[in-house]
Amino acid sequence: MLYWIFDLDHTLYELSKNITFSYSYLKYKQPLKNLLFNLPSKKILFTNGTEGHAYQCLKIMKLENIFDKIVARDTINDLKPNTTSYKKMMKYCNINKTDKCVFFEDSIINLETSKQHFNYITVYIGNKNNLENNELIDFKFDNIIIALNYFMSFIN
């Protein structure tokens, strides 16, 4: 089975990390909704935010019916990059070690953990200038829409 796993904050939406977060900054983007909706197989939201925060963001972005499972810090009582958080998320979502997981994330350490311990396909979303030659990062994109368009080009 194939799983598409997404971080929420600074991965599914673009905001400067230098500003104080406000829900008013979130926007609905039809291309993002279409791309996520059309991804085949299971889609998981895996966030260090709370479940309430995740649902509020998804509602504002009109993505509330896109994900098969939402896994937040209060769902599993753990945080990325702890390896136990990945194990708990996988158990909660019925992901087996033999399943293929593509993980979209803006945190390098979270991607490194997922690659080193679980052999996920790692997709960094953000300023590519922040990365040096990191062999644990499989793909690098400036934003989630570019990344999803890339992967969709192989599916269609």
Short mmCIF file of N, CA and C in Angstrom, two decimals:
data_model
loop_
_atom_site.label_atom_id
_atom_site.label_comp_id
_atom_site.label_asym_id
_atom_site.label_seq_id
_atom_site.Cartn_x
_atom_site.Cartn_y
_atom_site.Cartn_z
N MET A 1 0.85 -1.18 0.00
CA MET A 1 0.00 0.00 0.00
C MET A 1 0.89 1.24 0.00
N LEU A 2 0.41 2.27 -0.65
CA LEU A 2 1.10 3.56 -0.72
C LEU A 2 0.40 4.55 0.20
N TYR A 3 1.20 5.27 0.99
CA TYR A 3 0.68 6.32 1.86
C TYR A 3 1.36 7.63 1.54
N TRP A 4 0.57 8.66 1.41
CA TRP A 4 1.05 10.03 1.25
C TRP A 4 0.89 10.69 2.62
N ILE A 5 1.99 11.08 3.23
CA ILE A 5 1.96 11.62 4.59
C ILE A 5 2.38 13.08 4.52
N PHE A 6 1.59 13.95 5.12
CA PHE A 6 1.83 15.39 5.05
C PHE A 6 1.92 16.00 6.44
N ASP A 7 2.93 16.84 6.61
CA ASP A 7 2.95 17.75 7.75
C ASP A 7 1.97 18.87 7.43
N LEU A 8 1.57 19.62 8.42
CA LEU A 8 0.61 20.71 8.20
C LEU A 8 1.30 22.07 8.12
N ASP A 9 1.78 22.54 9.25
CA ASP A 9 2.30 23.91 9.34
C ASP A 9 3.57 24.08 8.52
N HIS A 10 3.53 25.04 7.64
CA HIS A 10 4.61 25.43 6.74
C HIS A 10 4.88 24.39 5.65
N THR A 11 4.03 23.38 5.56
CA THR A 11 4.12 22.40 4.48
C THR A 11 2.90 22.53 3.57
N LEU A 12 1.71 22.41 4.12
CA LEU A 12 0.50 22.56 3.31
C LEU A 12 0.14 24.01 3.06
N TYR A 13 0.69 24.91 3.83
CA TYR A 13 0.51 26.34 3.57
C TYR A 13 1.83 27.05 3.75
N GLU A 14 1.97 28.16 3.06
CA GLU A 14 3.21 28.94 3.12
C GLU A 14 2.99 30.20 3.95
N LEU A 15 3.68 30.27 5.06
CA LEU A 15 3.70 31.47 5.88
C LEU A 15 5.14 31.69 6.32
N SER A 16 5.50 32.92 6.47
CA SER A 16 6.82 33.22 6.99
C SER A 16 6.92 32.68 8.41
N LYS A 17 8.01 32.01 8.70
CA LYS A 17 8.22 31.48 10.05
C LYS A 17 8.58 32.59 11.02
N ASN A 18 8.77 33.81 10.51
CA ASN A 18 9.15 34.94 11.35
C ASN A 18 7.96 35.71 11.90
N ILE A 19 6.75 35.35 11.48
CA ILE A 19 5.57 36.09 11.96
C ILE A 19 4.79 35.24 12.95
N THR A 20 4.00 35.89 13.76
CA THR A 20 3.13 35.19 14.68
C THR A 20 1.96 34.61 13.89
N PHE A 21 1.71 33.32 14.09
CA PHE A 21 0.65 32.64 13.34
C PHE A 21 -0.72 33.24 13.65
N SER A 22 -1.53 33.34 12.61
CA SER A 22 -2.93 33.72 12.74
C SER A 22 -3.71 32.93 11.70
N TYR A 23 -4.87 32.39 12.09
CA TYR A 23 -5.70 31.65 11.14
C TYR A 23 -6.13 32.53 9.97
N SER A 24 -6.14 33.83 10.17
CA SER A 24 -6.55 34.74 9.10
C SER A 24 -5.57 34.73 7.93
N TYR A 25 -4.36 34.22 8.14
CA TYR A 25 -3.37 34.14 7.06
C TYR A 25 -3.61 32.95 6.13
N LEU A 26 -4.38 31.98 6.58
CA LEU A 26 -4.62 30.78 5.77
C LEU A 26 -5.58 31.09 4.64
N LYS A 27 -5.34 30.49 3.51
CA LYS A 27 -6.16 30.72 2.32
C LYS A 27 -6.56 29.39 1.67
N TYR A 28 -7.72 29.41 1.06
CA TYR A 28 -8.17 28.28 0.25
C TYR A 28 -7.49 28.37 -1.11
N LYS A 29 -6.93 27.25 -1.55
CA LYS A 29 -6.30 27.19 -2.87
C LYS A 29 -6.87 25.99 -3.61
N GLN A 30 -7.68 26.27 -4.62
CA GLN A 30 -8.31 25.21 -5.40
C GLN A 30 -7.29 24.24 -5.99
N PRO A 31 -6.16 24.73 -6.56
CA PRO A 31 -5.18 23.76 -7.10
C PRO A 31 -4.67 22.78 -6.05
N LEU A 32 -4.43 23.24 -4.83
CA LEU A 32 -3.97 22.35 -3.77
C LEU A 32 -5.04 21.31 -3.45
N LYS A 33 -6.26 21.73 -3.32
CA LYS A 33 -7.36 20.80 -3.02
C LYS A 33 -7.48 19.76 -4.13
N ASN A 34 -7.44 20.18 -5.38
CA ASN A 34 -7.55 19.26 -6.51
C ASN A 34 -6.41 18.24 -6.52
N LEU A 35 -5.19 18.73 -6.31
CA LEU A 35 -4.03 17.83 -6.33
C LEU A 35 -4.11 16.80 -5.21
N LEU A 36 -4.43 17.25 -4.01
CA LEU A 36 -4.54 16.32 -2.88
C LEU A 36 -5.68 15.32 -3.11
N PHE A 37 -6.81 15.81 -3.57
CA PHE A 37 -7.96 14.95 -3.80
C PHE A 37 -7.64 13.84 -4.81
N ASN A 38 -6.86 14.18 -5.84
CA ASN A 38 -6.58 13.25 -6.93
C ASN A 38 -5.41 12.31 -6.66
N LEU A 39 -4.71 12.48 -5.54
CA LEU A 39 -3.65 11.53 -5.21
C LEU A 39 -4.28 10.17 -4.94
N PRO A 40 -3.77 9.12 -5.58
CA PRO A 40 -4.33 7.80 -5.32
C PRO A 40 -3.83 7.26 -3.98
N SER A 41 -4.59 6.38 -3.39
CA SER A 41 -4.25 5.69 -2.16
C SER A 41 -4.51 6.56 -0.93
N LYS A 42 -3.94 6.20 0.18
CA LYS A 42 -4.25 6.83 1.47
C LYS A 42 -3.45 8.12 1.68
N LYS A 43 -4.13 9.10 2.31
CA LYS A 43 -3.50 10.38 2.64
C LYS A 43 -3.62 10.60 4.15
N ILE A 44 -2.47 10.89 4.77
CA ILE A 44 -2.40 11.06 6.21
C ILE A 44 -1.87 12.45 6.51
N LEU A 45 -2.49 13.14 7.45
CA LEU A 45 -1.95 14.39 7.98
C LEU A 45 -1.27 14.05 9.30
N PHE A 46 0.02 14.36 9.42
CA PHE A 46 0.82 14.01 10.59
C PHE A 46 1.47 15.30 11.09
N THR A 47 0.93 15.85 12.18
CA THR A 47 1.35 17.17 12.63
C THR A 47 1.74 17.18 14.10
N ASN A 48 2.67 18.06 14.44
CA ASN A 48 3.01 18.30 15.84
C ASN A 48 2.02 19.26 16.48
N GLY A 49 1.14 19.83 15.69
CA GLY A 49 0.08 20.68 16.22
C GLY A 49 -0.98 19.82 16.90
N THR A 50 -1.94 20.47 17.50
CA THR A 50 -3.04 19.74 18.14
C THR A 50 -4.06 19.32 17.09
N GLU A 51 -4.91 18.39 17.47
CA GLU A 51 -5.97 17.95 16.57
C GLU A 51 -6.92 19.12 16.26
N GLY A 52 -7.23 19.91 17.26
CA GLY A 52 -8.10 21.08 17.05
C GLY A 52 -7.50 22.06 16.07
N HIS A 53 -6.20 22.31 16.19
CA HIS A 53 -5.51 23.21 15.26
C HIS A 53 -5.56 22.63 13.85
N ALA A 54 -5.30 21.34 13.73
CA ALA A 54 -5.33 20.70 12.40
C ALA A 54 -6.70 20.85 11.76
N TYR A 55 -7.75 20.53 12.50
CA TYR A 55 -9.11 20.63 11.94
C TYR A 55 -9.47 22.08 11.58
N GLN A 56 -9.05 23.02 12.40
CA GLN A 56 -9.33 24.43 12.11
C GLN A 56 -8.63 24.87 10.82
N CYS A 57 -7.36 24.51 10.67
CA CYS A 57 -6.62 24.85 9.44
C CYS A 57 -7.25 24.20 8.22
N LEU A 58 -7.57 22.93 8.32
CA LEU A 58 -8.17 22.22 7.19
C LEU A 58 -9.51 22.80 6.81
N LYS A 59 -10.30 23.20 7.81
CA LYS A 59 -11.60 23.81 7.52
C LYS A 59 -11.43 25.12 6.75
N ILE A 60 -10.53 25.97 7.20
CA ILE A 60 -10.29 27.25 6.53
C ILE A 60 -9.78 27.03 5.11
N MET A 61 -8.91 26.03 4.94
CA MET A 61 -8.32 25.75 3.63
C MET A 61 -9.22 24.86 2.77
N LYS A 62 -10.40 24.50 3.29
CA LYS A 62 -11.38 23.64 2.61
C LYS A 62 -10.79 22.28 2.23
N LEU A 63 -10.01 21.73 3.15
CA LEU A 63 -9.38 20.43 2.95
C LEU A 63 -9.87 19.41 3.97
N GLU A 64 -11.00 19.70 4.62
CA GLU A 64 -11.43 18.87 5.74
C GLU A 64 -11.82 17.45 5.35
N ASN A 65 -12.12 17.17 4.12
CA ASN A 65 -12.52 15.81 3.72
C ASN A 65 -11.47 15.13 2.84
N ILE A 66 -10.26 15.62 2.86
CA ILE A 66 -9.21 15.09 1.99
C ILE A 66 -8.45 13.94 2.62
N PHE A 67 -8.20 14.01 3.91
CA PHE A 67 -7.29 13.07 4.56
C PHE A 67 -8.04 11.88 5.18
N ASP A 68 -7.44 10.70 5.01
CA ASP A 68 -8.02 9.49 5.57
C ASP A 68 -7.85 9.45 7.08
N LYS A 69 -6.75 9.98 7.57
CA LYS A 69 -6.49 10.04 9.02
C LYS A 69 -5.76 11.34 9.32
N ILE A 70 -6.06 11.88 10.51
CA ILE A 70 -5.33 13.03 11.03
C ILE A 70 -4.67 12.58 12.32
N VAL A 71 -3.35 12.71 12.35
CA VAL A 71 -2.58 12.29 13.51
C VAL A 71 -1.87 13.53 14.05
N ALA A 72 -2.29 13.94 15.24
CA ALA A 72 -1.74 15.14 15.88
C ALA A 72 -1.04 14.74 17.18
N ARG A 73 -0.36 15.72 17.77
CA ARG A 73 0.39 15.40 18.99
C ARG A 73 -0.51 14.88 20.10
N ASP A 74 -1.76 15.36 20.16
CA ASP A 74 -2.66 14.88 21.20
C ASP A 74 -3.38 13.59 20.80
N THR A 75 -3.26 13.18 19.55
CA THR A 75 -3.81 11.89 19.12
C THR A 75 -2.92 10.76 19.62
N ILE A 76 -1.60 10.97 19.53
CA ILE A 76 -0.64 9.91 19.87
C ILE A 76 0.21 10.25 21.10
N ASN A 77 0.01 11.43 21.67
CA ASN A 77 0.78 11.86 22.84
C ASN A 77 2.29 11.77 22.61
N ASP A 78 2.71 12.30 21.46
CA ASP A 78 4.13 12.27 21.11
C ASP A 78 4.37 13.31 20.03
N LEU A 79 5.63 13.63 19.80
CA LEU A 79 6.00 14.65 18.82
C LEU A 79 7.08 14.13 17.88
N LYS A 80 7.02 14.57 16.62
CA LYS A 80 8.14 14.37 15.71
C LYS A 80 9.29 15.24 16.23
N PRO A 81 10.50 14.90 16.13
CA PRO A 81 11.08 13.77 15.39
C PRO A 81 11.30 12.51 16.21
N ASN A 82 10.69 12.37 17.39
CA ASN A 82 10.84 11.14 18.18
C ASN A 82 10.43 9.94 17.34
N THR A 83 11.27 8.93 17.29
CA THR A 83 10.93 7.75 16.50
C THR A 83 9.65 7.09 17.01
N THR A 84 9.39 7.23 18.30
CA THR A 84 8.15 6.64 18.83
C THR A 84 6.91 7.30 18.23
N SER A 85 7.01 8.58 17.87
CA SER A 85 5.84 9.25 17.25
C SER A 85 5.53 8.63 15.89
N TYR A 86 6.55 8.29 15.13
CA TYR A 86 6.34 7.67 13.82
C TYR A 86 5.73 6.27 14.01
N LYS A 87 6.23 5.53 14.99
CA LYS A 87 5.70 4.19 15.26
C LYS A 87 4.23 4.27 15.67
N LYS A 88 3.90 5.22 16.53
CA LYS A 88 2.52 5.39 16.97
C LYS A 88 1.62 5.81 15.81
N MET A 89 2.12 6.72 14.96
CA MET A 89 1.34 7.15 13.81
C MET A 89 1.09 5.97 12.87
N MET A 90 2.12 5.18 12.64
CA MET A 90 1.98 4.04 11.74
C MET A 90 0.98 3.02 12.30
N LYS A 91 1.04 2.79 13.60
CA LYS A 91 0.08 1.87 14.22
C LYS A 91 -1.33 2.42 14.12
N TYR A 92 -1.50 3.69 14.41
CA TYR A 92 -2.82 4.34 14.36
C TYR A 92 -3.42 4.28 12.96
N CYS A 93 -2.56 4.35 11.94
CA CYS A 93 -3.01 4.37 10.54
C CYS A 93 -2.91 3.00 9.87
N ASN A 94 -2.54 1.98 10.61
CA ASN A 94 -2.38 0.62 10.07
C ASN A 94 -1.36 0.55 8.94
N ILE A 95 -0.27 1.29 9.08
CA ILE A 95 0.81 1.27 8.10
C ILE A 95 1.79 0.18 8.51
N ASN A 96 2.11 -0.71 7.57
CA ASN A 96 3.06 -1.78 7.81
C ASN A 96 4.46 -1.37 7.36
N LYS A 97 5.46 -2.07 7.85
CA LYS A 97 6.85 -1.77 7.48
C LYS A 97 7.08 -1.94 5.98
N THR A 98 6.30 -2.79 5.34
CA THR A 98 6.47 -3.03 3.91
C THR A 98 5.74 -2.01 3.03
N ASP A 99 4.90 -1.18 3.65
CA ASP A 99 4.18 -0.16 2.88
C ASP A 99 5.13 0.95 2.45
N LYS A 100 4.83 1.58 1.35
CA LYS A 100 5.62 2.70 0.84
C LYS A 100 5.00 3.99 1.36
N CYS A 101 5.84 4.85 1.94
CA CYS A 101 5.37 6.13 2.48
C CYS A 101 6.14 7.28 1.85
N VAL A 102 5.42 8.26 1.35
CA VAL A 102 6.00 9.49 0.81
C VAL A 102 5.65 10.59 1.81
N PHE A 103 6.68 11.21 2.39
CA PHE A 103 6.49 12.15 3.50
C PHE A 103 6.87 13.56 3.08
N PHE A 104 5.91 14.48 3.12
CA PHE A 104 6.09 15.89 2.77
C PHE A 104 6.22 16.68 4.07
N GLU A 105 7.31 17.42 4.23
CA GLU A 105 7.61 18.06 5.51
C GLU A 105 8.54 19.24 5.29
N ASP A 106 8.41 20.26 6.16
CA ASP A 106 9.31 21.42 6.08
C ASP A 106 10.45 21.33 7.09
N SER A 107 10.45 20.31 7.93
CA SER A 107 11.49 20.15 8.94
C SER A 107 12.50 19.09 8.50
N ILE A 108 13.74 19.51 8.38
CA ILE A 108 14.79 18.59 7.92
C ILE A 108 14.96 17.43 8.90
N ILE A 109 14.97 17.73 10.20
CA ILE A 109 15.18 16.65 11.19
C ILE A 109 14.04 15.64 11.16
N ASN A 110 12.82 16.08 10.92
CA ASN A 110 11.70 15.14 10.83
C ASN A 110 11.84 14.23 9.61
N LEU A 111 12.31 14.80 8.51
CA LEU A 111 12.54 13.99 7.31
C LEU A 111 13.70 13.02 7.52
N GLU A 112 14.76 13.49 8.14
CA GLU A 112 15.91 12.62 8.40
C GLU A 112 15.52 11.42 9.25
N THR A 113 14.72 11.67 10.29
CA THR A 113 14.26 10.57 11.15
C THR A 113 13.44 9.57 10.36
N SER A 114 12.54 10.09 9.52
CA SER A 114 11.67 9.18 8.75
C SER A 114 12.47 8.35 7.75
N LYS A 115 13.52 8.91 7.21
CA LYS A 115 14.36 8.18 6.25
C LYS A 115 15.24 7.15 6.97
N GLN A 116 15.92 7.60 8.02
CA GLN A 116 16.86 6.72 8.72
C GLN A 116 16.19 5.53 9.38
N HIS A 117 15.04 5.74 9.98
CA HIS A 117 14.42 4.69 10.78
C HIS A 117 13.29 3.94 10.08
N PHE A 118 12.70 4.56 9.04
CA PHE A 118 11.53 3.93 8.41
C PHE A 118 11.63 3.88 6.89
N ASN A 119 12.69 4.42 6.34
CA ASN A 119 12.95 4.41 4.90
C ASN A 119 11.83 5.05 4.08
N TYR A 120 11.24 6.11 4.61
CA TYR A 120 10.25 6.87 3.85
C TYR A 120 10.92 7.55 2.66
N ILE A 121 10.15 7.82 1.64
CA ILE A 121 10.58 8.72 0.58
C ILE A 121 10.37 10.12 1.14
N THR A 122 11.43 10.91 1.22
CA THR A 122 11.37 12.20 1.90
C THR A 122 11.29 13.35 0.91
N VAL A 123 10.35 14.27 1.19
CA VAL A 123 10.10 15.40 0.31
C VAL A 123 10.14 16.67 1.16
N TYR A 124 11.19 17.46 0.97
CA TYR A 124 11.34 18.71 1.71
C TYR A 124 10.57 19.82 1.00
N ILE A 125 9.76 20.55 1.77
CA ILE A 125 9.00 21.68 1.24
C ILE A 125 9.52 22.95 1.91
N GLY A 126 10.05 23.85 1.12
CA GLY A 126 10.55 25.11 1.67
C GLY A 126 11.72 25.64 0.89
N ASN A 127 12.41 26.57 1.50
CA ASN A 127 13.55 27.22 0.87
C ASN A 127 14.68 26.22 0.69
N LYS A 128 14.96 25.86 -0.54
CA LYS A 128 15.98 24.86 -0.83
C LYS A 128 17.38 25.35 -0.48
N ASN A 129 17.55 26.66 -0.29
CA ASN A 129 18.85 27.19 0.10
C ASN A 129 19.23 26.75 1.51
N ASN A 130 18.23 26.29 2.29
CA ASN A 130 18.50 25.83 3.65
C ASN A 130 19.17 24.46 3.66
N LEU A 131 19.20 23.79 2.53
CA LEU A 131 19.74 22.43 2.48
C LEU A 131 21.11 22.41 1.81
N GLU A 132 21.99 21.67 2.43
CA GLU A 132 23.23 21.35 1.75
C GLU A 132 23.01 19.99 1.12
N ASN A 133 24.03 19.33 0.68
CA ASN A 133 23.86 18.00 0.11
C ASN A 133 23.48 17.04 1.21
N ASN A 134 22.21 16.82 1.36
CA ASN A 134 21.69 15.95 2.40
C ASN A 134 21.14 14.69 1.73
N GLU A 135 21.83 13.60 1.91
CA GLU A 135 21.46 12.35 1.25
C GLU A 135 20.19 11.72 1.81
N LEU A 136 19.71 12.25 2.92
CA LEU A 136 18.48 11.71 3.52
C LEU A 136 17.23 12.38 2.97
N ILE A 137 17.40 13.43 2.18
CA ILE A 137 16.28 14.13 1.56
C ILE A 137 16.23 13.71 0.09
N ASP A 138 15.15 13.05 -0.30
CA ASP A 138 15.04 12.54 -1.67
C ASP A 138 14.63 13.61 -2.67
N PHE A 139 13.71 14.50 -2.27
CA PHE A 139 13.21 15.53 -3.17
C PHE A 139 13.13 16.85 -2.41
N LYS A 140 13.30 17.95 -3.16
CA LYS A 140 13.24 19.29 -2.58
C LYS A 140 12.42 20.19 -3.49
N PHE A 141 11.41 20.85 -2.91
CA PHE A 141 10.54 21.74 -3.67
C PHE A 141 10.29 23.01 -2.88
N ASP A 142 10.08 24.11 -3.59
CA ASP A 142 9.81 25.39 -2.94
C ASP A 142 8.45 25.43 -2.26
N ASN A 143 7.47 24.70 -2.81
CA ASN A 143 6.14 24.68 -2.20
C ASN A 143 5.41 23.38 -2.53
N ILE A 144 4.34 23.15 -1.82
CA ILE A 144 3.61 21.89 -1.92
C ILE A 144 2.94 21.70 -3.29
N ILE A 145 2.50 22.77 -3.91
CA ILE A 145 1.84 22.64 -5.21
C ILE A 145 2.83 22.18 -6.28
N ILE A 146 4.03 22.72 -6.28
CA ILE A 146 5.06 22.27 -7.22
C ILE A 146 5.37 20.79 -6.96
N ALA A 147 5.50 20.43 -5.69
CA ALA A 147 5.81 19.03 -5.34
C ALA A 147 4.72 18.09 -5.82
N LEU A 148 3.48 18.43 -5.55
CA LEU A 148 2.38 17.55 -5.94
C LEU A 148 2.22 17.46 -7.45
N ASN A 149 2.43 18.56 -8.14
CA ASN A 149 2.41 18.52 -9.61
C ASN A 149 3.48 17.57 -10.13
N TYR A 150 4.65 17.58 -9.53
CA TYR A 150 5.73 16.68 -9.92
C TYR A 150 5.28 15.23 -9.76
N PHE A 151 4.77 14.88 -8.59
CA PHE A 151 4.36 13.49 -8.35
C PHE A 151 3.16 13.10 -9.21
N MET A 152 2.25 14.01 -9.43
CA MET A 152 1.08 13.71 -10.26
C MET A 152 1.48 13.46 -11.71
N SER A 153 2.59 14.04 -12.17
CA SER A 153 3.02 13.82 -13.55
C SER A 153 3.38 12.36 -13.79
N PHE A 154 3.72 11.62 -12.74
CA PHE A 154 4.03 10.20 -12.87
C PHE A 154 2.79 9.33 -12.75
N ILE A 155 1.76 9.88 -12.14
CA ILE A 155 0.55 9.11 -11.91
C ILE A 155 -0.38 9.18 -13.11
N ASN A 156 -0.46 10.34 -13.73
CA ASN A 156 -1.38 10.52 -14.87
C ASN A 156 -0.80 10.01 -16.16
#
